Amino acid sequence: MKRARIKEKIYQGIFTVLAFASLVFLVGIVIVLFKEGLPIFKRVSISQFLFGQNWYPTYSTPEFGILPLILASVWVTLGAVIVCVPLGVGSALYLHELAGHKQRTILKPLVELLASIPSVVYGFFGMVILTPFLQNLFHLPTGLTALNASLILGIMATPTVCSLADDALSYVPKSFREASFAVGANRWQTLTQVVIPAAGSGISTAIILGMSRAIGETMTVLMVSGGAAVIPHSYLEPVRPMTAAIAAEMGEAPMGGDHYHALFAIALVLFLTTFVFNIVAEFISRRFRIKLGLSG
Amino acid sequence: MKNHITQKLGFLGLFLCISITLLFLGAIIFFITARGIKVISWEFLTQVPRSGMTAGGIAPAIVGTFYITLGAILFALPLGLACAIYLCEYSPKGIVVNIIRISINNLAGVPSVVFGLFGLAVFVKYFKFGVSILSGSLTLGILVLPLIISSTQEALLAVPQSIREASLSLGATKWKTIKNIVLPTALPGILTGVILSIGRVAGETAPILFTAAAFYTRGFPKSAFSEVMALPYHIYALMTEGAHPDKQRAIAYGCSLVLLLMVLCISGIAIFIRQRQKGLHG
């Protein structure tokens, strides 16, 4: 009897310890990014790094200003949002409010399938299909542009936004809709004036997490954004977002050198950005659930 | 009447949204299949690359992806299972659980290239595993851990409380209840999550860029410490490196088709099973 109890304790202990793995890895990532990223600030100041306009890491007098990279990420992500928000939220509304049970059981798995396509395949598709198409359409010297990256990223983020928005819609109590129908509103009015406002913060969580996905996406932007580290002026020019810079340059950066540390510092900026996005999304979704009377 | 027209237009708009979304799925599958199918042959799948990546097959890349994926799942599965069991079966509600939950959510949101840098600094450099299957597997294992935890949690939560209580009331201990009652009941759900994770890991590129992948290796990997070719990285490398872009592009189409089919089949199976389970349990 006593042995059984000891055995129970041992198992519980094992599970408790292993449960902290995620926390350990997350903290590990933070430590590594700080440890390998901070040394660059002995060379340049934080403001020079964040707001410097020249990214020439391999010149004989290198310059480490990542403003062009940050702006490229912002541009590409905003472009992606313009694509993925209407498509994702619209698809979720269609799936949840209009599609019948049978249609839903076919369409929803297809949207999930879109989410499972590897990013490198999206990038490849962008390079071989979208690039020549955009080049001819706008008569550009190259089709590898911010627009191209935005379109592909937008499509990639659409399933994320769609399934999270779908979840948010399913939390809206049936009684809300019934009350609206009872006072004579039609389905569209119910949708736009009752359901969407009720699910609003849930839908904004979906959008934030979609954006977070787009900012951190690497392979696609590496393949289709064109790679020019200049401050973007138009969507029809090549750009180099932060993720693309890290992925493209880490292979050549000498280990322990300034360039190496600068790339880790970019990763730190990237990590902190997505971290803030995730915390905000978590905060909003918790308030959303409390508002609708669900457990937090 | 005006309301009626607005409704019609609104519904049409929503229908267009989902149509465009699915049109892209169709377009990606169509274009890659149409051009990739010409390249694929038995030789393409079973031979090693020849003549500077312009001829021969992609067998080492397929094998490499298999090893890396296997390693990642072997690493992440026990950790993920233990974490999910703790959160669902043991955890006292409170601050500890919240901290673990928040760290899982945030780990899930870390950009994939950041995992790559972490793997480079820790596994390749600090532990001196070098650019190898081992480093790549560990890096991808950490990346996929949140996915395994959340799908296992979902499966465990779907097990009715009543059968746990029935087992406990018969005198079984907590661990015996988990081992003999809860886990077998949740097994189909857990497996679905594992299959989904395999699909995810097999297609990831950025984390293995600096930790495992090589454009070309002589023959097949010999040990866990050798660098490998991997399908997703191979597509990227064929499109951006090498001396014969046109010939390489044809091979890249073939690689993309193989990877796409692999991932779509794996994920398709998981999505299908999951949907049937949801249908059964309401």
Coordinates of N, CA and C in Angstrom, one line a residue, chain A residues 36-180:
Chain A
E36 N 23.1 36.7 -27.1 CA 23.8 36.8 -28.4 C 23.5 38.1 -29.2
G37 N 22.4 38.8 -28.7 CA 22.0 40.0 -29.4 C 22.5 41.3 -28.8
L38 N 22.6 41.3 -27.5 CA 23.0 42.5 -26.8 C 24.4 43.0 -27.2
P39 N 25.4 42.1 -27.4 CA 26.8 42.6 -27.8 C 26.8 43.7 -28.9
I40 N 25.8 43.6 -29.8 CA 25.9 44.6 -30.9 C 25.7 46.0 -30.4
F41 N 25.1 46.2 -29.2 CA 24.9 47.5 -28.7 C 26.1 48.1 -28.1
K42 N 27.2 47.3 -28.1 CA 28.5 48.0 -27.8 C 29.0 48.7 -29.0
R43 N 28.6 48.3 -30.2 CA 29.1 48.9 -31.4 C 28.2 50.1 -31.8
V44 N 26.9 49.9 -31.7 CA 25.9 51.0 -32.1 C 25.0 51.1 -30.9
S45 N 24.4 52.4 -30.8 CA 23.4 52.6 -29.8 C 22.1 52.0 -30.2
I46 N 21.2 51.8 -29.2 CA 19.9 51.2 -29.5 C 19.1 52.1 -30.6
S47 N 19.2 53.4 -30.4 CA 18.5 54.2 -31.3 C 19.1 54.2 -32.7
Q48 N 20.5 54.1 -32.8 CA 21.1 54.0 -34.1 C 20.7 52.7 -34.8
F49 N 20.6 51.6 -33.9 CA 20.2 50.3 -34.5 C 18.8 50.3 -35.0
L50 N 17.8 50.8 -34.2 CA 16.4 50.8 -34.5 C 16.1 51.8 -35.6
F51 N 16.7 53.0 -35.6 CA 16.3 54.0 -36.5 C 17.3 54.3 -37.6
G52 N 18.4 53.7 -37.6 CA 19.4 53.9 -38.6 C 18.9 53.5 -39.9
Q53 N 19.2 54.3 -41.0 CA 18.5 54.0 -42.3 C 19.4 53.1 -43.2
N54 N 20.6 52.8 -42.8 CA 21.4 52.0 -43.7 C 21.7 50.6 -43.1
W55 N 21.4 49.6 -43.8 CA 21.7 48.2 -43.4 C 22.8 47.7 -44.3
Y56 N 24.1 48.0 -43.9 CA 25.2 47.5 -44.7 C 26.1 46.6 -43.8
P57 N 25.7 45.5 -43.5 CA 26.4 44.7 -42.4 C 27.7 44.1 -42.9
T58 N 27.9 44.0 -44.3 CA 29.1 43.4 -44.8 C 30.1 44.4 -45.3
Y59 N 29.9 45.7 -45.3 CA 30.8 46.7 -45.8 C 32.0 46.7 -44.9
S60 N 33.1 47.3 -45.4 CA 34.3 47.4 -44.6 C 34.1 48.3 -43.4
T61 N 33.3 49.4 -43.5 CA 32.8 50.1 -42.3 C 31.3 49.8 -42.2
P62 N 31.0 48.7 -41.6 CA 29.6 48.2 -41.6 C 28.6 49.2 -40.9
E63 N 27.4 49.2 -41.4 CA 26.4 50.0 -40.7 C 25.2 49.1 -40.4
F64 N 24.7 49.2 -39.1 CA 23.7 48.3 -38.7 C 22.4 49.1 -38.3
G65 N 21.8 49.7 -39.3 CA 20.5 50.4 -39.0 C 19.4 49.5 -39.6
I66 N 18.5 49.1 -38.7 CA 17.5 48.1 -39.2 C 16.1 48.8 -39.6
L67 N 16.1 50.1 -39.6 CA 14.8 50.8 -40.0 C 14.3 50.2 -41.3
P68 N 15.1 50.1 -42.4 CA 14.5 49.6 -43.6 C 13.9 48.2 -43.4
L69 N 14.5 47.3 -42.6 CA 14.0 46.0 -42.4 C 12.7 46.0 -41.6
I70 N 12.7 46.9 -40.5 CA 11.4 47.0 -39.7 C 10.3 47.5 -40.6
L71 N 10.6 48.6 -41.4 CA 9.5 49.2 -42.3 C 9.0 48.1 -43.3
A72 N 10.0 47.3 -43.8 CA 9.6 46.3 -44.8 C 8.6 45.3 -44.1
S73 N 9.0 44.9 -42.9 CA 8.1 44.0 -42.2 C 6.7 44.6 -42.0
V74 N 6.7 45.9 -41.6 CA 5.4 46.6 -41.3 C 4.6 46.6 -42.6
W75 N 5.3 47.0 -43.7 CA 4.6 47.1 -45.0 C 4.0 45.8 -45.4
V76 N 4.8 44.8 -45.4 CA 4.4 43.5 -45.9 C 3.2 43.0 -45.0
T77 N 3.4 43.2 -43.7 CA 2.4 42.7 -42.8 C 1.0 43.5 -43.0
L78 N 1.1 44.8 -43.1 CA -0.1 45.6 -43.4 C -0.8 45.1 -44.7
G79 N 0.0 44.9 -45.7 CA -0.5 44.4 -47.0 C -1.2 43.1 -46.7
A80 N -0.6 42.2 -46.0 CA -1.2 40.9 -45.7 C -2.5 41.0 -44.9
V81 N -2.5 42.0 -44.0 CA -3.8 42.2 -43.3 C -4.9 42.6 -44.2
I82 N -4.6 43.5 -45.1 CA -5.6 43.9 -46.1 C -6.2 42.7 -46.8
V83 N -5.3 41.7 -47.1 CA -5.8 40.5 -47.8 C -6.5 39.6 -46.8
C84 N -5.9 39.3 -45.7 CA -6.4 38.2 -44.9 C -7.6 38.5 -44.0
V85 N -7.8 39.8 -43.6 CA -8.9 40.1 -42.8 C -10.2 39.9 -43.5
P86 N -10.4 40.6 -44.7 CA -11.7 40.3 -45.4 C -11.9 38.9 -45.7
L87 N -10.9 38.2 -46.3 CA -11.0 36.8 -46.7 C -11.2 35.9 -45.5
G88 N -10.5 36.1 -44.4 CA -10.6 35.2 -43.3 C -11.9 35.4 -42.5
V89 N -12.2 36.7 -42.2 CA -13.4 36.9 -41.4 C -14.6 36.6 -42.3
G90 N -14.6 37.0 -43.6 CA -15.7 36.7 -44.5 C -15.9 35.2 -44.6
S91 N -14.8 34.5 -44.8 CA -15.0 33.0 -44.8 C -15.6 32.5 -43.6
A92 N -15.1 33.0 -42.4 CA -15.7 32.5 -41.1 C -17.2 32.8 -41.0
L93 N -17.5 34.0 -41.4 CA -19.0 34.4 -41.4 C -19.8 33.5 -42.3
Y94 N -19.2 33.2 -43.5 CA -20.0 32.3 -44.4 C -20.1 30.9 -43.8
L95 N -19.0 30.4 -43.3 CA -19.0 29.0 -42.8 C -20.0 29.0 -41.6
H96 N -20.0 30.0 -40.7 CA -20.7 29.9 -39.5 C -22.2 30.3 -39.6
E97 N -22.4 31.3 -40.5 CA -23.8 31.8 -40.5 C -24.6 31.4 -41.7
L98 N -23.9 31.1 -42.8 CA -24.7 30.8 -44.1 C -24.7 29.4 -44.5
A99 N -23.5 28.8 -44.4 CA -23.3 27.4 -44.9 C -24.2 26.4 -44.0
G100 N -24.8 25.5 -44.7 CA -25.6 24.5 -44.0 C -24.6 23.5 -43.4
H101 N -25.1 22.5 -42.7 CA -24.2 21.6 -42.0 C -23.4 20.8 -43.0
K102 N -24.0 20.4 -44.1 CA -23.3 19.6 -45.1 C -22.2 20.4 -45.8
Q103 N -22.5 21.6 -46.2 CA -21.5 22.5 -46.8 C -20.3 22.7 -45.9
R104 N -20.7 23.0 -44.6 CA -19.7 23.3 -43.6 C -18.7 22.1 -43.5
T105 N -19.2 20.9 -43.4 CA -18.4 19.7 -43.2 C -17.4 19.5 -44.4
I106 N -17.7 20.1 -45.6 CA -16.8 20.0 -46.7 C -15.9 21.2 -46.7
L107 N -16.4 22.4 -46.5 CA -15.6 23.6 -46.7 C -14.6 23.8 -45.6
K108 N -15.0 23.5 -44.3 CA -14.1 23.8 -43.2 C -12.8 23.0 -43.3
P109 N -12.8 21.7 -43.6 CA -11.6 20.9 -43.7 C -10.7 21.5 -44.9
L110 N -11.4 22.0 -45.9 CA -10.6 22.5 -47.0 C -9.8 23.8 -46.6
V111 N -10.4 24.6 -45.8 CA -9.7 25.8 -45.2 C -8.6 25.3 -44.3
E112 N -8.8 24.3 -43.5 CA -7.7 23.8 -42.7 C -6.6 23.2 -43.5
L113 N -7.0 22.6 -44.6 CA -5.9 22.0 -45.5 C -5.0 23.2 -46.0
L114 N -5.7 24.3 -46.4 CA -4.9 25.5 -46.8 C -3.9 25.9 -45.8
A115 N -4.2 25.7 -44.5 CA -3.3 26.1 -43.4 C -2.2 25.1 -43.3
S116 N -2.3 23.9 -43.8 CA -1.3 22.9 -43.6 C -0.2 22.9 -44.7
I117 N -0.5 23.7 -45.8 CA 0.5 23.8 -46.8 C 1.8 24.4 -46.3
P118 N 3.0 23.8 -46.5 CA 4.2 24.4 -45.9 C 4.5 25.7 -46.5
S119 N 5.2 26.6 -45.7 CA 5.4 27.9 -46.2 C 6.4 28.0 -47.4
V120 N 7.3 27.0 -47.5 CA 8.2 27.0 -48.6 C 7.5 26.7 -49.9
V121 N 6.4 25.9 -49.8 CA 5.6 25.7 -51.0 C 4.8 27.0 -51.4
Y122 N 4.3 27.7 -50.5 CA 3.7 29.0 -50.8 C 4.8 29.9 -51.4
G123 N 6.0 29.9 -50.9 CA 7.0 30.7 -51.5 C 7.3 30.3 -52.9
F124 N 7.4 29.0 -53.1 CA 7.7 28.5 -54.4 C 6.6 28.9 -55.4
F125 N 5.3 28.8 -55.0 CA 4.2 29.2 -55.8 C 4.3 30.7 -56.1
G126 N 4.6 31.5 -55.1 CA 4.8 32.9 -55.4 C 5.9 33.2 -56.4
M127 N 7.0 32.5 -56.3 CA 8.1 32.7 -57.2 C 7.8 32.3 -58.6
V128 N 7.2 31.2 -58.8 CA 7.0 30.7 -60.2 C 5.7 31.1 -60.8
I129 N 4.7 31.4 -60.1 CA 3.4 31.7 -60.7 C 3.1 33.2 -60.5
L130 N 3.1 33.7 -59.3 CA 2.7 35.1 -59.0 C 3.7 36.1 -59.5
T131 N 5.0 35.8 -59.4 CA 6.0 36.7 -59.8 C 5.9 37.1 -61.3
P132 N 5.9 36.2 -62.2 CA 5.8 36.6 -63.6 C 4.5 37.3 -63.9
F133 N 3.4 36.9 -63.2 CA 2.1 37.5 -63.4 C 2.1 39.0 -63.0
L134 N 2.7 39.3 -61.8 CA 2.7 40.6 -61.4 C 3.6 41.5 -62.2
Q135 N 4.7 40.9 -62.6 CA 5.7 41.6 -63.5 C 5.1 42.0 -64.8
N136 N 4.3 41.2 -65.4 CA 3.6 41.6 -66.6 C 2.5 42.6 -66.4
L137 N 1.8 42.4 -65.3 CA 0.6 43.2 -65.0 C 1.0 44.7 -64.8
F138 N 2.1 44.9 -64.0 CA 2.5 46.2 -63.7 C 3.7 46.7 -64.5
H139 N 4.2 45.9 -65.5 CA 5.4 46.2 -66.2 C 6.6 46.6 -65.3
L140 N 7.0 45.6 -64.5 CA 8.0 45.9 -63.5 C 9.3 45.2 -63.9
P141 N 10.5 45.8 -63.4 CA 11.7 45.1 -63.7 C 11.8 43.8 -63.0
T142 N 11.2 43.7 -61.8 CA 11.1 42.4 -61.2 C 9.8 42.2 -60.5
G143 N 9.3 40.9 -60.5 CA 8.0 40.7 -59.8 C 8.1 40.4 -58.4
L144 N 9.4 40.3 -57.9 CA 9.7 40.0 -56.5 C 9.5 41.3 -55.7
T145 N 8.4 41.5 -55.2 CA 8.1 42.8 -54.5 C 7.3 42.7 -53.2
A146 N 7.2 43.8 -52.5 CA 6.4 43.8 -51.3 C 5.0 43.3 -51.6
L147 N 4.4 43.7 -52.7 CA 3.1 43.3 -53.1 C 3.0 41.8 -53.1
N148 N 3.9 41.2 -53.8 CA 3.9 39.8 -54.0 C 3.9 39.1 -52.6
A149 N 4.9 39.6 -51.7 CA 4.9 39.0 -50.4 C 3.7 39.2 -49.6
S150 N 3.1 40.4 -49.7 CA 1.8 40.7 -49.0 C 0.7 39.7 -49.4
L151 N 0.6 39.5 -50.7 CA -0.5 38.7 -51.2 C -0.3 37.2 -50.7
I152 N 0.9 36.7 -50.8 CA 1.1 35.3 -50.4 C 0.9 35.2 -48.9
L153 N 1.5 36.2 -48.1 CA 1.4 36.1 -46.7 C -0.1 36.2 -46.3
G154 N -0.8 37.1 -47.0 CA -2.3 37.3 -46.7 C -3.0 35.9 -46.9
I155 N -2.7 35.3 -48.0 CA -3.4 34.0 -48.2 C -3.0 33.0 -47.1
M156 N -1.7 33.0 -46.7 CA -1.3 32.1 -45.7 C -1.9 32.3 -44.3
A157 N -2.2 33.6 -44.0 CA -2.7 33.9 -42.7 C -4.3 33.8 -42.7
T158 N -4.9 33.7 -43.9 CA -6.3 33.6 -44.0 C -6.9 32.4 -43.2
P159 N -6.4 31.2 -43.3 CA -7.0 30.1 -42.5 C -6.9 30.3 -41.0
T160 N -5.7 30.9 -40.6 CA -5.6 31.2 -39.1 C -6.7 32.2 -38.7
V161 N -6.9 33.3 -39.4 CA -7.9 34.2 -39.1 C -9.3 33.6 -39.1
C162 N -9.5 32.8 -40.2 CA -10.8 32.2 -40.4 C -11.2 31.2 -39.2
S163 N -10.2 30.3 -38.8 CA -10.7 29.4 -37.8 C -10.8 30.0 -36.5
L164 N -10.0 31.0 -36.2 CA -10.1 31.7 -34.9 C -11.4 32.6 -34.8
A165 N -11.7 33.2 -36.0 CA -12.9 34.0 -36.0 C -14.2 33.1 -35.9
D166 N -14.0 31.9 -36.6 CA -15.1 30.9 -36.5 C -15.4 30.5 -35.0
D167 N -14.3 30.3 -34.3 CA -14.4 30.0 -32.9 C -15.1 31.1 -32.1
A168 N -14.7 32.3 -32.4 CA -15.3 33.5 -31.8 C -16.8 33.6 -32.0
L169 N -17.2 33.3 -33.3 CA -18.6 33.3 -33.6 C -19.4 32.2 -32.9
S170 N -18.8 31.1 -32.7 CA -19.5 30.0 -32.0 C -19.7 30.3 -30.6
Y171 N -19.0 31.3 -30.0 CA -19.2 31.6 -28.6 C -20.4 32.6 -28.4
V172 N -20.9 33.2 -29.5 CA -22.0 34.1 -29.4 C -23.3 33.3 -29.1
P173 N -24.0 33.5 -28.0 CA -25.1 32.7 -27.6 C -26.2 32.8 -28.6
K174 N -26.9 31.7 -28.8 CA -28.0 31.6 -29.7 C -29.1 32.6 -29.4
S175 N -29.3 32.9 -28.1 CA -30.4 33.8 -27.6 C -30.2 35.2 -28.2
F176 N -28.9 35.6 -28.5 CA -28.7 36.9 -29.1 C -29.4 37.0 -30.4
R177 N -29.1 35.9 -31.2 CA -29.7 35.9 -32.6 C -31.2 35.9 -32.5
E178 N -31.7 35.0 -31.6 CA -33.2 34.8 -31.5 C -33.9 36.2 -31.2
A179 N -33.2 36.9 -30.2 CA -33.8 38.2 -29.8 C -33.9 39.1 -31.0
S180 N -32.8 39.1 -31.8 CA -32.8 40.0 -32.9 C -33.8 39.7 -34.0

